[in-house]
Amino acid sequence: MKITFAEQADTEIVAYVVDENGALPDAATSLDEETGGLLTEALSQERFTGKHGQQAYIVLPKSCKARRAVLIGGGKPADRDGRAQEKIGALLVKTQAGSGFKSMAIHIDDAEFAARAAQGAELASYRFDDYFTKLKDDQKPSLESITVVGSNSDAASKAYEPLAAAAAGTALARTLMNLPPNDLYPQTYADRIKELEKYGLEVQVLGEAEMEKLGMGALLGVGQGSVKESKMAIMKWSGGKEGEAPVALVGKGVCFDTGGISLKPGPGMEDMRGDMGGSAAVVGTMLSLAKRKAKANVVGLVGLVENMPDGNAIRPGDILKSASGQTIEVQNTDAEGRLVLCDVLWYAQEYFKPKEIVDLATLTGAIVISLGHHHAGLFTNDDGMAETLTKAGLTEGERVWRLPLGSEYDSLLKSKFADMRNIGGRAAGSITAAQFLKRFIRDGQKWTHLDIAGVAWVEGEKSPIDPSWASGFGPRLLDRWIADNHES
Ligand code: BES
Ligand code: MN
Ligand code: ZN
């Protein structure tokens, strides 16, 4: 969507925000007079009260420049937080995108509100249509441009810049997740990451031979049943002080997770195209940082593999040697995400000495049972990180909820044959997975693990800012967290 800010605009649709039980906003009075009071009349019709998200449409007389006016309920101003603000932009896109009209103005004076509504509109206009070959014109969106009109348009436009960068990262994360696994596999995924160099990121891709030299036997073990070569991509954004230790973002990129020899049941397996959601969050964030030229040093590392059953696949009972030197008895080949992450986490620490690490992964079904679809699970060895990430999540509407770590859970990972096994048992599945990762974190290293299995994609009722299967969870949270905590 083309989004601009101006003090006035000529568009086919004009939208005004009406506070709950409030009057028509000043910006609407001239159109109201021009139409002999059509807008005022709409206020008292069809139960329109200005409740948040309500909409009333007015067909405008031929004498007007615009064709349609929309009144949208803004709710009570005191309740209008960032979520409510972005939802107003999103709902207008949702209802007007297929209206047949190409241009819309949204009248909002407050700069912060205007910027948030614009971000909501941008997020809501995301589409993933490339694989439909029979779409008729009336199934495609008509709306091409939105002008957010207000008296503070310069400030609004400035406030929107970082939000637009975050929205671009979200859109990229969504697309990577939505792409089918026959088109997005480690090599093609790495190619797409490489393309981000045009935004100023430095990208390095390692293949199996290089990872073998590094001893990354856990990650390589997962990919060994696939005909697709495993990869690790490393993205660097160096916008901070020279020589300052970076923040590391680490992502699970299982391009498809069949479960391997511990095969998953058939129904719903197609969702495992999204098992690279953690890596998509990292890649999306790196794009956001580059787009807004963040003043921070950040390195993103993603382990890209496909988990397939095959004559050459790892078996339950196999013992893998991780890059850290620790050995792992594989008791379930479907607990593969932690095997990928442990080697990438090792690499991040060995080569970058990061000040803080955040890893993201669609790691466990158990987190969906504990937290559902509205919070990611947060596990950390640092209270400060728990606090700053929780706050960033609340600001951006990508919420996280802390769960415990503890040595009692760690002992569930004992193996008869190796340093550890890759599953804990039935109880506390998300915690034992986090405990597993913690075994690869060096003493003194600040680290947080986000289990995003419940939030990376959502079936059923969805927020209007999130129209596609993949939510694109991550870039907004991480970009905000970096902006607020790691920039000079
Ligand atoms: N990718 C799955 C986790 C998952 C489940 C993500 C549902 C999104 C939705 C992960 O690799 C997995 O299979 N985990 C197992 C671990 C178990 C074998 C210890 C699980 O959660 O069942
Ligand atoms: Mn699995
Ligand atoms: Zn998985």
XYZ file of C-alpha atoms and ligand atoms in Angstrom:
512
model
C 0.000 0.000 0.000
C 1.258 3.451 -0.825
C 0.962 5.469 2.362
C 1.615 9.191 2.581
C 0.932 12.018 5.007
C -0.450 15.409 4.041
C -2.473 18.322 5.308
C -5.080 17.713 2.658
C -5.836 15.283 -0.158
C -8.314 14.571 -2.929
C -9.328 10.940 -2.705
C -12.287 8.788 -3.637
C -12.891 7.694 -0.058
C -12.658 10.023 2.940
C -12.648 8.517 6.427
C -13.159 10.313 9.733
C -12.707 8.997 13.253
C -15.624 9.667 15.571
C -15.066 9.320 19.317
C -17.533 7.200 21.231
C -20.673 9.277 21.822
C -18.742 12.183 20.323
C -19.551 14.748 17.697
C -18.400 14.796 14.112
C -14.711 15.836 14.094
C -13.912 19.372 12.875
C -12.208 18.004 9.764
C -15.568 16.620 8.630
C -17.670 19.747 9.060
C -17.071 21.252 5.636
C -18.058 18.017 3.866
C -21.031 17.745 6.187
C -22.180 21.243 5.224
C -21.523 20.629 1.544
C -23.797 17.566 1.664
C -26.562 19.238 3.608
C -25.714 17.311 6.783
C -25.402 13.738 5.417
C -22.563 12.951 7.840
C -24.377 14.265 10.894
C -27.376 12.254 9.821
C -25.290 9.074 9.567
C -24.144 9.608 13.144
C -27.656 9.070 14.396
C -28.456 6.112 12.175
C -27.799 2.383 12.155
C -26.873 2.311 15.846
C -23.650 4.193 15.118
C -22.257 5.369 18.466
C -18.569 5.707 17.717
C -17.805 2.476 19.527
C -14.348 1.365 18.518
C -14.303 -0.133 15.029
C -17.930 0.588 14.101
C -18.307 1.933 10.586
C -20.939 3.917 8.701
C -20.752 4.519 4.944
C -22.171 7.527 3.171
C -22.570 7.643 -0.605
C -21.699 11.205 -1.560
C -23.576 13.310 -4.078
C -22.015 13.833 -7.505
C -21.197 17.428 -6.608
C -18.585 16.279 -4.075
C -14.991 15.531 -5.009
C -14.954 12.289 -3.011
C -17.294 9.400 -3.780
C -17.716 7.814 -0.369
C -17.362 8.974 3.232
C -16.691 6.533 6.042
C -17.185 7.272 9.702
C -15.225 4.925 11.897
C -15.715 4.605 15.636
C -12.631 5.595 17.580
C -13.889 4.389 20.944
C -13.163 6.436 24.042
C -10.031 8.550 23.531
C -8.701 7.484 26.948
C -8.859 3.814 25.898
C -7.189 4.377 22.552
C -3.831 2.688 22.995
C -1.481 1.720 20.177
C -3.478 -1.450 19.489
C -6.740 0.465 19.150
C -5.058 3.068 16.958
C -3.550 0.588 14.520
C -6.812 -1.345 14.391
C -8.595 1.727 13.060
C -6.277 1.873 10.052
C -6.508 -1.889 9.658
C -10.317 -2.023 9.739
C -10.568 0.717 7.138
C -8.325 -1.287 4.836
C -10.252 -4.465 5.547
C -13.587 -2.915 4.529
C -12.399 -0.578 1.763
C -9.664 -2.577 0.035
C -12.165 -4.287 -2.254
C -14.539 -1.331 -2.591
C -13.592 -0.626 -6.180
C -12.060 2.700 -5.158
C -8.334 3.312 -5.446
C -7.603 6.089 -2.983
C -8.580 6.826 0.592
C -7.874 9.648 3.011
C -7.984 9.042 6.753
C -8.303 12.215 8.800
C -6.286 12.074 12.036
C -4.565 15.105 13.601
C -2.571 13.497 16.410
C 0.830 12.488 14.984
C 1.310 9.320 17.038
C -2.244 8.138 16.340
C -1.834 8.923 12.633
C 1.414 6.933 12.451
C -0.043 3.947 14.300
C -3.162 3.934 12.131
C -0.926 4.013 9.061
C 1.051 1.035 10.340
C -2.193 -0.835 10.994
C -3.323 -0.060 7.448
C -0.026 -1.254 6.018
C -0.071 -4.489 8.032
C -3.690 -5.130 7.045
C -3.031 -4.650 3.347
C -0.596 -7.577 3.242
C -1.575 -10.219 0.672
C -0.098 -13.552 -0.318
C -1.767 -14.207 -3.654
C 1.082 -15.348 -5.858
C -0.100 -18.930 -6.060
C -3.662 -18.154 -7.161
C -3.903 -18.248 -10.943
C -7.625 -17.673 -11.343
C -8.301 -14.525 -9.320
C -10.909 -12.328 -10.984
C -10.454 -8.577 -10.897
C -13.119 -8.201 -8.249
C -11.200 -10.627 -6.012
C -8.160 -8.400 -6.065
C -7.853 -5.273 -3.918
C -8.689 -2.004 -5.646
C -7.293 0.321 -3.016
C -3.792 1.488 -3.935
C -3.058 4.505 -1.815
C -3.860 5.961 1.562
C -3.210 9.518 2.628
C -3.303 10.156 6.332
C -4.540 13.720 6.484
C -3.973 15.967 9.476
C -2.588 19.207 10.801
C 0.573 17.458 12.118
C 1.396 15.563 8.969
C 5.157 16.226 9.137
C 5.413 14.848 12.668
C 3.144 11.948 11.720
C 5.263 11.118 8.723
C 8.402 11.125 10.888
C 6.757 8.953 13.527
C 5.721 6.526 10.799
C 9.222 5.928 9.405
C 10.352 3.347 11.990
C 6.883 1.810 12.084
C 6.998 1.373 8.299
C 10.371 -0.364 8.639
C 8.935 -2.718 11.246
C 5.914 -3.406 9.026
C 8.229 -4.257 6.134
C 10.036 -6.744 8.362
C 6.702 -8.238 9.400
C 5.618 -8.607 5.775
C 8.871 -10.333 4.861
C 8.522 -12.719 7.811
C 4.956 -13.517 6.736
C 5.941 -14.203 3.152
C 8.833 -16.464 4.130
C 6.419 -18.454 6.280
C 3.595 -18.510 3.750
C 5.835 -19.801 0.956
C 5.350 -23.530 0.420
C 8.195 -25.861 1.373
C 8.770 -26.985 -2.216
C 9.732 -23.412 -3.069
C 11.301 -22.308 0.208
C 13.973 -24.763 1.299
C 17.413 -24.059 2.770
C 19.100 -23.081 -0.501
C 16.304 -20.851 -1.834
C 15.791 -19.406 1.632
C 19.491 -18.546 1.865
C 19.293 -16.985 -1.612
C 16.486 -14.723 -0.452
C 18.494 -13.743 2.606
C 21.474 -12.971 0.400
C 19.275 -10.543 -1.536
C 18.985 -8.421 1.609
C 22.545 -7.241 1.003
C 21.007 -4.526 -1.150
C 19.737 -2.912 2.059
C 23.213 -2.754 3.546
C 23.260 -6.024 5.450
C 26.334 -8.213 5.237
C 25.289 -11.805 4.533
C 27.319 -14.984 4.764
C 25.946 -18.452 3.999
C 27.581 -21.663 5.189
C 26.860 -25.030 3.574
C 27.229 -28.561 4.868
C 30.963 -28.857 4.194
C 31.726 -25.711 6.216
C 29.426 -26.735 9.039
C 31.018 -30.173 9.139
C 34.410 -28.513 9.631
C 32.930 -26.581 12.523
C 31.622 -29.820 14.016
C 27.963 -28.811 13.882
C 26.794 -32.411 14.093
C 23.462 -31.651 15.755
C 22.178 -29.294 13.056
C 23.611 -31.494 10.312
C 22.001 -34.545 11.886
C 18.556 -33.019 11.461
C 19.141 -32.228 7.794
C 20.692 -35.555 6.966
C 17.434 -37.221 5.895
C 16.700 -34.482 3.387
C 17.885 -34.232 -0.201
C 18.132 -30.467 0.360
C 21.467 -29.220 1.616
C 21.374 -27.656 5.082
C 22.540 -24.072 5.432
C 23.308 -21.487 8.047
C 22.884 -17.825 7.142
C 24.565 -15.040 9.078
C 23.349 -11.469 8.652
C 25.238 -8.499 10.062
C 23.922 -5.014 10.606
C 26.681 -2.715 11.838
C 24.920 0.553 12.596
C 26.357 0.959 16.094
C 29.739 1.924 17.496
C 32.677 0.204 15.875
C 33.942 -2.666 17.975
C 30.925 -2.728 20.267
C 29.672 -6.250 20.961
C 26.522 -7.026 18.964
C 23.159 -8.307 19.996
C 22.619 -11.750 18.482
C 19.266 -12.938 17.164
C 19.100 -16.668 16.509
C 16.273 -18.412 14.648
C 15.027 -21.939 14.040
C 14.591 -22.392 10.319
C 13.122 -25.845 9.821
C 11.711 -25.316 6.336
C 9.516 -28.361 6.794
C 9.146 -30.560 9.840
C 7.739 -34.003 9.094
C 9.021 -35.187 12.468
C 11.580 -37.362 10.686
C 11.580 -41.079 11.565
C 9.430 -40.141 14.600
C 6.902 -39.118 11.954
C 4.148 -36.649 12.839
C 0.512 -37.634 12.281
C -0.876 -36.637 8.859
C -3.643 -34.165 9.706
C -2.301 -30.643 9.977
C 1.214 -31.600 8.957
C 1.053 -28.991 6.181
C 1.297 -26.299 8.872
C 4.875 -27.370 9.419
C 5.769 -25.189 6.431
C 5.792 -22.556 9.180
C 8.383 -24.320 11.305
C 10.904 -21.746 10.121
C 8.936 -18.965 11.863
C 11.730 -18.210 14.315
C 14.192 -17.669 11.505
C 11.627 -15.594 9.590
C 11.321 -13.338 12.639
C 15.097 -12.883 12.675
C 15.345 -12.198 8.940
C 12.399 -9.784 9.092
C 13.972 -7.934 12.000
C 17.278 -7.581 10.165
C 15.392 -5.991 7.264
C 13.599 -3.610 9.646
C 16.893 -2.570 11.244
C 18.481 -1.936 7.869
C 15.462 -0.036 6.554
C 15.483 2.388 9.443
C 19.279 2.458 9.685
C 19.282 1.404 13.327
C 22.210 2.690 15.387
C 23.030 -0.742 16.743
C 25.262 -3.705 16.011
C 23.094 -6.742 15.474
C 23.876 -10.132 14.056
C 21.146 -12.523 12.920
C 21.902 -16.235 12.605
C 19.490 -18.795 11.219
C 19.849 -22.551 10.909
C 18.066 -23.733 7.760
C 17.220 -27.407 7.423
C 14.458 -29.775 6.392
C 13.443 -32.604 8.747
C 12.576 -35.639 6.605
C 12.278 -39.408 7.110
C 14.654 -41.243 4.807
C 17.062 -44.152 4.628
C 19.772 -41.732 5.630
C 17.762 -39.928 8.323
C 18.790 -39.892 11.980
C 17.159 -42.597 14.116
C 15.879 -42.555 17.665
C 18.906 -43.863 19.534
C 21.497 -42.092 17.424
C 24.018 -40.025 19.336
C 25.005 -36.719 17.765
C 28.023 -34.606 18.606
C 27.223 -30.909 18.784
C 29.688 -28.153 17.941
C 30.044 -27.390 21.647
C 31.470 -30.902 22.067
C 28.490 -32.125 24.091
C 26.834 -35.325 22.902
C 23.092 -35.773 22.461
C 21.111 -38.987 22.357
C 18.248 -38.471 19.926
C 15.235 -40.153 21.491
C 12.713 -38.431 19.257
C 13.632 -37.097 15.827
C 10.662 -34.711 16.048
C 12.437 -32.739 18.774
C 14.695 -31.347 16.046
C 14.447 -27.603 16.602
C 16.650 -27.698 19.678
C 19.251 -29.706 17.732
C 19.406 -26.988 15.113
C 19.465 -24.148 17.630
C 22.154 -25.583 19.882
C 24.751 -25.460 17.125
C 23.722 -22.003 15.922
C 23.779 -20.721 19.518
C 27.280 -22.126 19.861
C 28.380 -20.364 16.676
C 26.862 -17.066 17.809
C 28.814 -17.155 21.072
C 32.044 -18.481 19.587
C 32.282 -15.945 16.772
C 30.460 -12.855 18.041
C 30.675 -12.732 21.858
C 27.257 -11.040 21.883
C 26.172 -8.877 24.797
C 22.721 -10.438 24.688
C 21.200 -13.294 22.696
C 17.548 -13.776 21.814
C 16.582 -16.995 20.076
C 13.188 -17.551 18.517
C 11.677 -20.873 17.549
C 8.415 -22.643 16.864
C 9.829 -25.119 19.319
C 7.084 -26.988 21.154
C 3.437 -27.929 20.821
C 3.354 -27.671 24.608
C 3.641 -23.876 24.510
C 0.411 -23.754 22.488
C -1.256 -25.694 25.293
C 0.118 -23.403 28.018
C -0.260 -19.966 26.436
C -2.499 -20.400 23.391
C -2.167 -17.895 20.583
C -1.731 -14.585 22.381
C 1.631 -14.763 24.125
C 4.961 -16.271 23.161
C 6.731 -18.161 25.931
C 9.801 -16.396 27.323
C 12.627 -18.224 29.082
C 15.688 -16.351 30.244
C 18.687 -16.411 32.546
C 18.480 -12.627 32.958
C 15.703 -10.698 34.730
C 16.633 -7.506 32.898
C 16.023 -9.114 29.517
C 12.693 -10.493 30.737
C 11.673 -6.972 31.692
C 12.829 -5.177 28.534
C 11.403 -7.800 26.166
C 8.087 -7.923 28.003
C 7.817 -4.143 27.772
C 8.704 -4.043 24.067
C 6.091 -6.725 23.435
C 3.391 -4.714 25.158
C 4.290 -1.590 23.178
C 4.047 -3.405 19.856
C 1.276 -5.864 20.577
C 3.542 -8.907 20.282
C 3.294 -10.133 23.828
C 5.551 -12.525 25.684
C 5.006 -14.300 28.997
C 7.797 -15.552 31.211
C 7.979 -19.199 32.240
C 10.564 -20.695 34.579
C 13.848 -22.465 34.084
C 15.329 -24.599 36.863
C 17.744 -27.431 37.568
C 14.865 -29.771 38.536
C 13.677 -29.591 34.920
C 17.198 -29.937 33.625
C 17.638 -33.345 35.223
C 14.796 -34.670 33.008
C 17.269 -34.507 30.115
C 19.539 -37.218 31.498
C 20.571 -39.926 29.053
C 21.931 -43.410 29.755
C 24.387 -43.129 26.886
C 25.283 -39.499 26.226
C 25.644 -36.088 27.886
C 21.910 -35.525 27.413
C 18.878 -36.697 25.481
C 16.800 -34.444 23.263
C 13.455 -34.888 25.021
C 12.378 -34.514 28.629
C 9.226 -36.556 28.960
C 5.554 -35.637 28.996
C 5.655 -32.956 31.685
C 6.644 -29.324 31.089
C 7.611 -29.868 27.446
C 8.363 -26.207 26.709
C 10.507 -25.836 29.818
C 12.611 -28.926 29.166
C 13.159 -27.689 25.600
C 14.391 -24.361 26.985
C 16.549 -26.206 29.524
C 18.098 -28.128 26.676
C 19.076 -24.882 24.937
C 20.439 -23.459 28.170
C 23.033 -26.244 28.235
C 24.614 -24.548 25.229
C 24.734 -21.080 26.791
C 28.061 -20.149 28.349
C 28.346 -18.935 31.923
C 27.655 -15.215 32.150
C 26.073 -15.035 28.701
C 22.758 -13.177 28.825
C 20.240 -15.164 26.829
C 16.499 -15.354 26.199
C 14.576 -18.035 24.352
C 11.169 -17.201 22.849
C 8.956 -20.172 21.994
C 6.684 -18.777 19.303
C 4.910 -21.996 18.252
C 1.539 -20.596 19.394
C 1.820 -17.151 17.828
C 3.661 -17.619 14.536
C 0.464 -18.593 12.756
C -3.149 -18.536 13.850
C -6.173 -20.335 12.432
C -9.649 -19.040 13.081
C -10.415 -15.589 14.432
C -7.673 -13.172 13.545
C -6.826 -9.595 14.249
C -7.520 -7.244 11.302
C -3.850 -6.238 11.206
C -3.018 -9.846 10.461
C -4.810 -11.004 7.310
C -2.615 -13.917 6.269
C -2.020 -17.349 7.729
C 1.419 -16.369 8.997
C 1.348 -13.607 11.582
C 4.899 -12.430 11.060
C 5.420 -12.396 14.816
C 8.796 -11.048 15.901
C 10.124 -8.099 13.920
C 7.938 -5.531 15.650
C 8.898 -6.850 19.080
C 12.615 -7.201 18.355
C 12.957 -3.954 16.443
C 11.326 -2.070 19.308
C 13.458 -3.916 21.859
C 16.634 -2.980 20.014
C 15.517 0.628 19.516
C 14.716 1.061 23.212
C 17.631 -0.875 24.729
C 20.533 -1.169 22.338
C 20.817 2.119 20.503
C 22.924 5.072 21.462
N 7.882 -27.815 15.230
C 7.426 -28.586 16.327
C 6.668 -27.777 17.368
C 5.347 -27.194 16.957
C 4.172 -27.855 17.246
C 5.275 -25.969 16.343
C 2.963 -27.295 16.911
C 4.072 -25.410 16.012
C 2.910 -26.081 16.298
C 8.626 -29.217 17.022
O 9.692 -29.537 16.199
C 8.148 -30.495 17.618
O 7.775 -31.358 16.886
N 8.161 -30.570 18.936
C 7.728 -31.724 19.618
C 8.706 -32.010 20.725
C 8.495 -33.341 21.378
C 8.823 -34.462 20.421
C 9.399 -33.404 22.600
C 6.344 -31.433 20.193
O 6.115 -30.310 20.649
O 5.506 -32.316 20.129
Mn 9.501 -31.430 15.293
Zn 9.900 -28.428 14.512
